[in-house]
Amino acid sequence: AAVGFLMWYSIARDAQQIQPLVPALQSWWMKIHVPANFIGYGSFALSAMVGVAYLMKERGVLADRLPTLDVLDDVMYKSIAVGFAFFTIATIFGALWAAEAWGGYWSWDPKETWALIVWLNYAAWLHMRLLKGLRGAVAAWWALTGLLVTTFAFLGVNMFLSGLHSYG
């Protein structure tokens, strides 16, 4: 899938034609905002993969090769917590950058709106975990579904919607 996406992106979108960054992207905020987002996205992806491992272990698939369900559940929680922290930092710094570049902290741009949806999803997951005891298969399925939402926010928004974050 990744190779197919890269091929499509390179051919259909003329990605091989490198252009200078637009002025809004020529900022030191980019050095904080973008890496923090990627750490958040990566942590959310890790939590989904651990969620898949949890569901496999629960069903007896590769059960002898995987850690215990409690360990998988704990790693899933910690990965979401780390991702949420970094994604929150990225969103705050993104708002500060937006104020500098576009004159406002928040404009309900599709990318911003979907980032809020991602943030609310994982805030709800953590809330349910910490206050309601969310664990097990429900937490794993939620983490996996959260990755679909996150993937759309990261890739799909730029492919299918336009706004301030559309630079191509």
PDB file of C-alpha atoms in Angstrom:
ATOM      1  CA  ALA A   1       0.000   0.000   0.000  1.00  0.00           C
ATOM      2  CA  ALA A   2       2.803   2.411   0.892  1.00  0.00           C
ATOM      3  CA  VAL A   3       4.643   1.737  -2.369  1.00  0.00           C
ATOM      4  CA  GLY A   4       1.416   2.177  -4.325  1.00  0.00           C
ATOM      5  CA  PHE A   5       0.715   5.474  -2.593  1.00  0.00           C
ATOM      6  CA  LEU A   6       4.226   6.762  -3.304  1.00  0.00           C
ATOM      7  CA  MET A   7       3.949   5.749  -6.960  1.00  0.00           C
ATOM      8  CA  TRP A   8       0.570   7.462  -7.289  1.00  0.00           C
ATOM      9  CA  TYR A   9       1.839  10.565  -5.527  1.00  0.00           C
ATOM     10  CA  SER A  10       4.961  10.748  -7.705  1.00  0.00           C
ATOM     11  CA  ILE A  11       3.170  10.218 -11.004  1.00  0.00           C
ATOM     12  CA  ALA A  12      -0.250  11.793 -10.562  1.00  0.00           C
ATOM     13  CA  ARG A  13       0.799  14.797  -8.519  1.00  0.00           C
ATOM     14  CA  ASP A  14       4.164  15.578 -10.168  1.00  0.00           C
ATOM     15  CA  ALA A  15       5.930  15.272  -6.805  1.00  0.00           C
ATOM     16  CA  GLN A  16       9.280  15.099  -8.581  1.00  0.00           C
ATOM     17  CA  GLN A  17       9.039  18.827  -9.356  1.00  0.00           C
ATOM     18  CA  ILE A  18      10.507  20.380  -6.225  1.00  0.00           C
ATOM     19  CA  GLN A  19       9.379  23.926  -5.536  1.00  0.00           C
ATOM     20  CA  PRO A  20      10.623  26.434  -2.947  1.00  0.00           C
ATOM     21  CA  LEU A  21       8.566  26.573   0.228  1.00  0.00           C
ATOM     22  CA  VAL A  22       5.732  29.071   0.252  1.00  0.00           C
ATOM     23  CA  PRO A  23       6.376  31.995   2.638  1.00  0.00           C
ATOM     24  CA  ALA A  24       3.994  30.656   5.301  1.00  0.00           C
ATOM     25  CA  LEU A  25       6.164  27.532   5.596  1.00  0.00           C
ATOM     26  CA  GLN A  26       9.437  29.436   5.883  1.00  0.00           C
ATOM     27  CA  SER A  27       9.249  29.642   9.659  1.00  0.00           C
ATOM     28  CA  TRP A  28      11.076  28.208  12.634  1.00  0.00           C
ATOM     29  CA  TRP A  29       7.675  27.007  13.925  1.00  0.00           C
ATOM     30  CA  MET A  30       7.920  24.276  11.305  1.00  0.00           C
ATOM     31  CA  LYS A  31      10.895  22.778  13.171  1.00  0.00           C
ATOM     32  CA  ILE A  32       8.689  22.198  16.229  1.00  0.00           C
ATOM     33  CA  HIS A  33       5.205  21.714  14.804  1.00  0.00           C
ATOM     34  CA  VAL A  34       5.990  19.114  12.148  1.00  0.00           C
ATOM     35  CA  PRO A  35       8.237  16.769  14.215  1.00  0.00           C
ATOM     36  CA  ALA A  36       5.818  16.899  17.158  1.00  0.00           C
ATOM     37  CA  ASN A  37       2.990  15.938  14.797  1.00  0.00           C
ATOM     38  CA  PHE A  38       5.003  13.053  13.367  1.00  0.00           C
ATOM     39  CA  ILE A  39       5.857  11.746  16.834  1.00  0.00           C
ATOM     40  CA  GLY A  40       2.156  11.947  17.687  1.00  0.00           C
ATOM     41  CA  TYR A  41       1.121  10.195  14.472  1.00  0.00           C
ATOM     42  CA  GLY A  42       3.786   7.531  14.974  1.00  0.00           C
ATOM     43  CA  SER A  43       2.684   6.887  18.540  1.00  0.00           C
ATOM     44  CA  PHE A  44      -0.938   6.587  17.440  1.00  0.00           C
ATOM     45  CA  ALA A  45       0.128   4.135  14.712  1.00  0.00           C
ATOM     46  CA  LEU A  46       2.094   2.124  17.277  1.00  0.00           C
ATOM     47  CA  SER A  47      -0.941   1.988  19.561  1.00  0.00           C
ATOM     48  CA  ALA A  48      -3.046   0.635  16.683  1.00  0.00           C
ATOM     49  CA  MET A  49      -0.437  -2.029  15.885  1.00  0.00           C
ATOM     50  CA  VAL A  50      -0.358  -3.027  19.545  1.00  0.00           C
ATOM     51  CA  GLY A  51      -4.159  -3.085  19.429  1.00  0.00           C
ATOM     52  CA  VAL A  52      -3.980  -5.552  16.532  1.00  0.00           C
ATOM     53  CA  ALA A  53      -1.509  -7.653  18.530  1.00  0.00           C
ATOM     54  CA  TYR A  54      -3.918  -7.549  21.491  1.00  0.00           C
ATOM     55  CA  LEU A  55      -6.812  -8.766  19.345  1.00  0.00           C
ATOM     56  CA  MET A  56      -4.644 -11.523  17.831  1.00  0.00           C
ATOM     57  CA  LYS A  57      -3.457 -12.672  21.262  1.00  0.00           C
ATOM     58  CA  GLU A  58      -7.019 -12.639  22.568  1.00  0.00           C
ATOM     59  CA  ARG A  59      -8.079 -14.920  19.695  1.00  0.00           C
ATOM     60  CA  GLY A  60      -5.095 -17.235  20.131  1.00  0.00           C
ATOM     61  CA  VAL A  61      -3.270 -16.177  16.959  1.00  0.00           C
ATOM     62  CA  LEU A  62       0.494 -16.160  17.615  1.00  0.00           C
ATOM     63  CA  ALA A  63      -0.411 -16.252  21.300  1.00  0.00           C
ATOM     64  CA  ASP A  64       2.874 -17.848  22.347  1.00  0.00           C
ATOM     65  CA  ARG A  65       4.912 -15.143  20.563  1.00  0.00           C
ATOM     66  CA  LEU A  66       3.143 -12.100  21.980  1.00  0.00           C
ATOM     67  CA  PRO A  67       3.391 -10.523  25.441  1.00  0.00           C
ATOM     68  CA  THR A  68       0.528 -10.944  27.896  1.00  0.00           C
ATOM     69  CA  LEU A  69      -2.739  -9.123  27.314  1.00  0.00           C
ATOM     70  CA  ASP A  70      -2.007  -6.860  30.292  1.00  0.00           C
ATOM     71  CA  VAL A  71       1.369  -5.848  28.840  1.00  0.00           C
ATOM     72  CA  LEU A  72      -0.138  -5.181  25.408  1.00  0.00           C
ATOM     73  CA  ASP A  73      -2.943  -3.145  26.968  1.00  0.00           C
ATOM     74  CA  ASP A  74      -0.424  -1.102  28.978  1.00  0.00           C
ATOM     75  CA  VAL A  75       1.799  -0.437  25.939  1.00  0.00           C
ATOM     76  CA  MET A  76      -1.264   0.624  23.940  1.00  0.00           C
ATOM     77  CA  TYR A  77      -2.225   3.077  26.708  1.00  0.00           C
ATOM     78  CA  LYS A  78       1.288   4.506  27.050  1.00  0.00           C
ATOM     79  CA  SER A  79       1.639   4.899  23.294  1.00  0.00           C
ATOM     80  CA  ILE A  80      -1.621   6.831  23.084  1.00  0.00           C
ATOM     81  CA  ALA A  81      -0.602   8.979  26.073  1.00  0.00           C
ATOM     82  CA  VAL A  82       2.737   9.869  24.446  1.00  0.00           C
ATOM     83  CA  GLY A  83       1.075  10.489  21.081  1.00  0.00           C
ATOM     84  CA  PHE A  84      -1.576  12.668  22.693  1.00  0.00           C
ATOM     85  CA  ALA A  85       1.041  14.770  24.491  1.00  0.00           C
ATOM     86  CA  PHE A  86       3.048  15.364  21.317  1.00  0.00           C
ATOM     87  CA  PHE A  87      -0.064  15.941  19.193  1.00  0.00           C
ATOM     88  CA  THR A  88      -1.274  18.502  21.748  1.00  0.00           C
ATOM     89  CA  ILE A  89       2.086  20.290  21.633  1.00  0.00           C
ATOM     90  CA  ALA A  90       1.988  20.229  17.820  1.00  0.00           C
ATOM     91  CA  THR A  91      -1.515  21.687  17.800  1.00  0.00           C
ATOM     92  CA  ILE A  92      -0.619  24.479  20.223  1.00  0.00           C
ATOM     93  CA  PHE A  93       2.500  25.401  18.268  1.00  0.00           C
ATOM     94  CA  GLY A  94       0.521  25.125  15.044  1.00  0.00           C
ATOM     95  CA  ALA A  95      -1.970  27.664  16.394  1.00  0.00           C
ATOM     96  CA  LEU A  96       0.859  30.023  17.339  1.00  0.00           C
ATOM     97  CA  TRP A  97       2.365  29.564  13.873  1.00  0.00           C
ATOM     98  CA  ALA A  98      -1.032  30.195  12.251  1.00  0.00           C
ATOM     99  CA  ALA A  99      -1.375  33.453  14.178  1.00  0.00           C
ATOM    100  CA  GLU A 100       1.988  34.556  12.802  1.00  0.00           C
ATOM    101  CA  ALA A 101       1.408  33.349   9.228  1.00  0.00           C
ATOM    102  CA  TRP A 102      -2.308  33.947   8.701  1.00  0.00           C
ATOM    103  CA  GLY A 103      -3.268  36.394  11.442  1.00  0.00           C
ATOM    104  CA  GLY A 104      -5.438  34.042  13.508  1.00  0.00           C
ATOM    105  CA  TYR A 105      -4.931  31.097  15.844  1.00  0.00           C
ATOM    106  CA  TRP A 106      -7.715  28.972  14.377  1.00  0.00           C
ATOM    107  CA  SER A 107      -9.632  29.235  11.112  1.00  0.00           C
ATOM    108  CA  TRP A 108     -11.572  25.948  10.905  1.00  0.00           C
ATOM    109  CA  ASP A 109      -9.453  24.966   7.922  1.00  0.00           C
ATOM    110  CA  PRO A 110     -10.136  21.274   7.039  1.00  0.00           C
ATOM    111  CA  LYS A 111      -6.707  20.238   8.372  1.00  0.00           C
ATOM    112  CA  GLU A 112      -7.322  22.076  11.651  1.00  0.00           C
ATOM    113  CA  THR A 113     -10.820  20.653  11.954  1.00  0.00           C
ATOM    114  CA  TRP A 114      -9.624  17.092  11.381  1.00  0.00           C
ATOM    115  CA  ALA A 115      -6.727  17.638  13.791  1.00  0.00           C
ATOM    116  CA  LEU A 116      -9.340  18.613  16.380  1.00  0.00           C
ATOM    117  CA  ILE A 117     -11.297  15.431  15.599  1.00  0.00           C
ATOM    118  CA  VAL A 118      -8.117  13.362  16.093  1.00  0.00           C
ATOM    119  CA  TRP A 119      -7.348  15.197  19.333  1.00  0.00           C
ATOM    120  CA  LEU A 120     -10.897  14.722  20.663  1.00  0.00           C
ATOM    121  CA  ASN A 121     -10.829  11.023  19.728  1.00  0.00           C
ATOM    122  CA  TYR A 122      -7.686  10.341  21.746  1.00  0.00           C
ATOM    123  CA  ALA A 123      -8.767  12.684  24.560  1.00  0.00           C
ATOM    124  CA  ALA A 124     -11.954  10.607  24.829  1.00  0.00           C
ATOM    125  CA  TRP A 125      -9.923   7.352  24.714  1.00  0.00           C
ATOM    126  CA  LEU A 126      -7.694   8.566  27.562  1.00  0.00           C
ATOM    127  CA  HIS A 127     -10.695   9.859  29.506  1.00  0.00           C
ATOM    128  CA  MET A 128     -12.451   6.511  29.194  1.00  0.00           C
ATOM    129  CA  ARG A 129      -9.262   4.693  30.182  1.00  0.00           C
ATOM    130  CA  LEU A 130      -8.478   6.814  33.226  1.00  0.00           C
ATOM    131  CA  LEU A 131     -11.973   7.501  34.545  1.00  0.00           C
ATOM    132  CA  LYS A 132     -14.060   4.591  33.289  1.00  0.00           C
ATOM    133  CA  GLY A 133     -11.487   1.793  33.115  1.00  0.00           C
ATOM    134  CA  LEU A 134     -11.480   1.279  29.340  1.00  0.00           C
ATOM    135  CA  ARG A 135      -9.385  -1.798  28.638  1.00  0.00           C
ATOM    136  CA  GLY A 136      -9.148  -4.839  26.450  1.00  0.00           C
ATOM    137  CA  ALA A 137     -10.683  -5.447  23.058  1.00  0.00           C
ATOM    138  CA  VAL A 138     -12.824  -2.290  23.096  1.00  0.00           C
ATOM    139  CA  ALA A 139      -9.720  -0.174  23.714  1.00  0.00           C
ATOM    140  CA  ALA A 140      -7.866  -2.055  20.972  1.00  0.00           C
ATOM    141  CA  TRP A 141     -10.654  -1.581  18.425  1.00  0.00           C
ATOM    142  CA  TRP A 142     -10.895   2.086  19.372  1.00  0.00           C
ATOM    143  CA  ALA A 143      -7.129   2.527  18.881  1.00  0.00           C
ATOM    144  CA  LEU A 144      -7.380   0.838  15.490  1.00  0.00           C
ATOM    145  CA  THR A 145     -10.333   2.999  14.442  1.00  0.00           C
ATOM    146  CA  GLY A 146      -8.468   6.047  15.734  1.00  0.00           C
ATOM    147  CA  LEU A 147      -5.650   5.286  13.328  1.00  0.00           C
ATOM    148  CA  LEU A 148      -8.108   5.423  10.414  1.00  0.00           C
ATOM    149  CA  VAL A 149      -9.271   8.857  11.576  1.00  0.00           C
ATOM    150  CA  THR A 150      -5.655   9.962  12.048  1.00  0.00           C
ATOM    151  CA  THR A 151      -4.657   8.678   8.617  1.00  0.00           C
ATOM    152  CA  PHE A 152      -7.465  10.625   6.984  1.00  0.00           C
ATOM    153  CA  ALA A 153      -6.471  13.744   8.925  1.00  0.00           C
ATOM    154  CA  PHE A 154      -2.855  13.359   7.821  1.00  0.00           C
ATOM    155  CA  LEU A 155      -3.224  12.186   4.208  1.00  0.00           C
ATOM    156  CA  GLY A 156      -6.867  12.272   3.175  1.00  0.00           C
ATOM    157  CA  VAL A 157      -7.532  15.893   4.029  1.00  0.00           C
ATOM    158  CA  ASN A 158      -4.764  17.085   1.720  1.00  0.00           C
ATOM    159  CA  MET A 159      -5.864  14.730  -1.064  1.00  0.00           C
ATOM    160  CA  PHE A 160      -9.599  15.406  -0.966  1.00  0.00           C
ATOM    161  CA  LEU A 161     -10.141  18.796   0.686  1.00  0.00           C
ATOM    162  CA  SER A 162      -8.643  22.231   0.176  1.00  0.00           C
ATOM    163  CA  GLY A 163      -7.826  24.965   2.629  1.00  0.00           C
ATOM    164  CA  LEU A 164      -4.999  26.941   4.175  1.00  0.00           C
ATOM    165  CA  HIS A 165      -2.940  23.748   4.532  1.00  0.00           C
ATOM    166  CA  SER A 166      -3.137  23.001   0.772  1.00  0.00           C
ATOM    167  CA  TYR A 167       0.228  23.891  -0.713  1.00  0.00           C
ATOM    168  CA  GLY A 168       0.379  21.698  -3.820  1.00  0.00           C
TER     169      GLY A 168
END
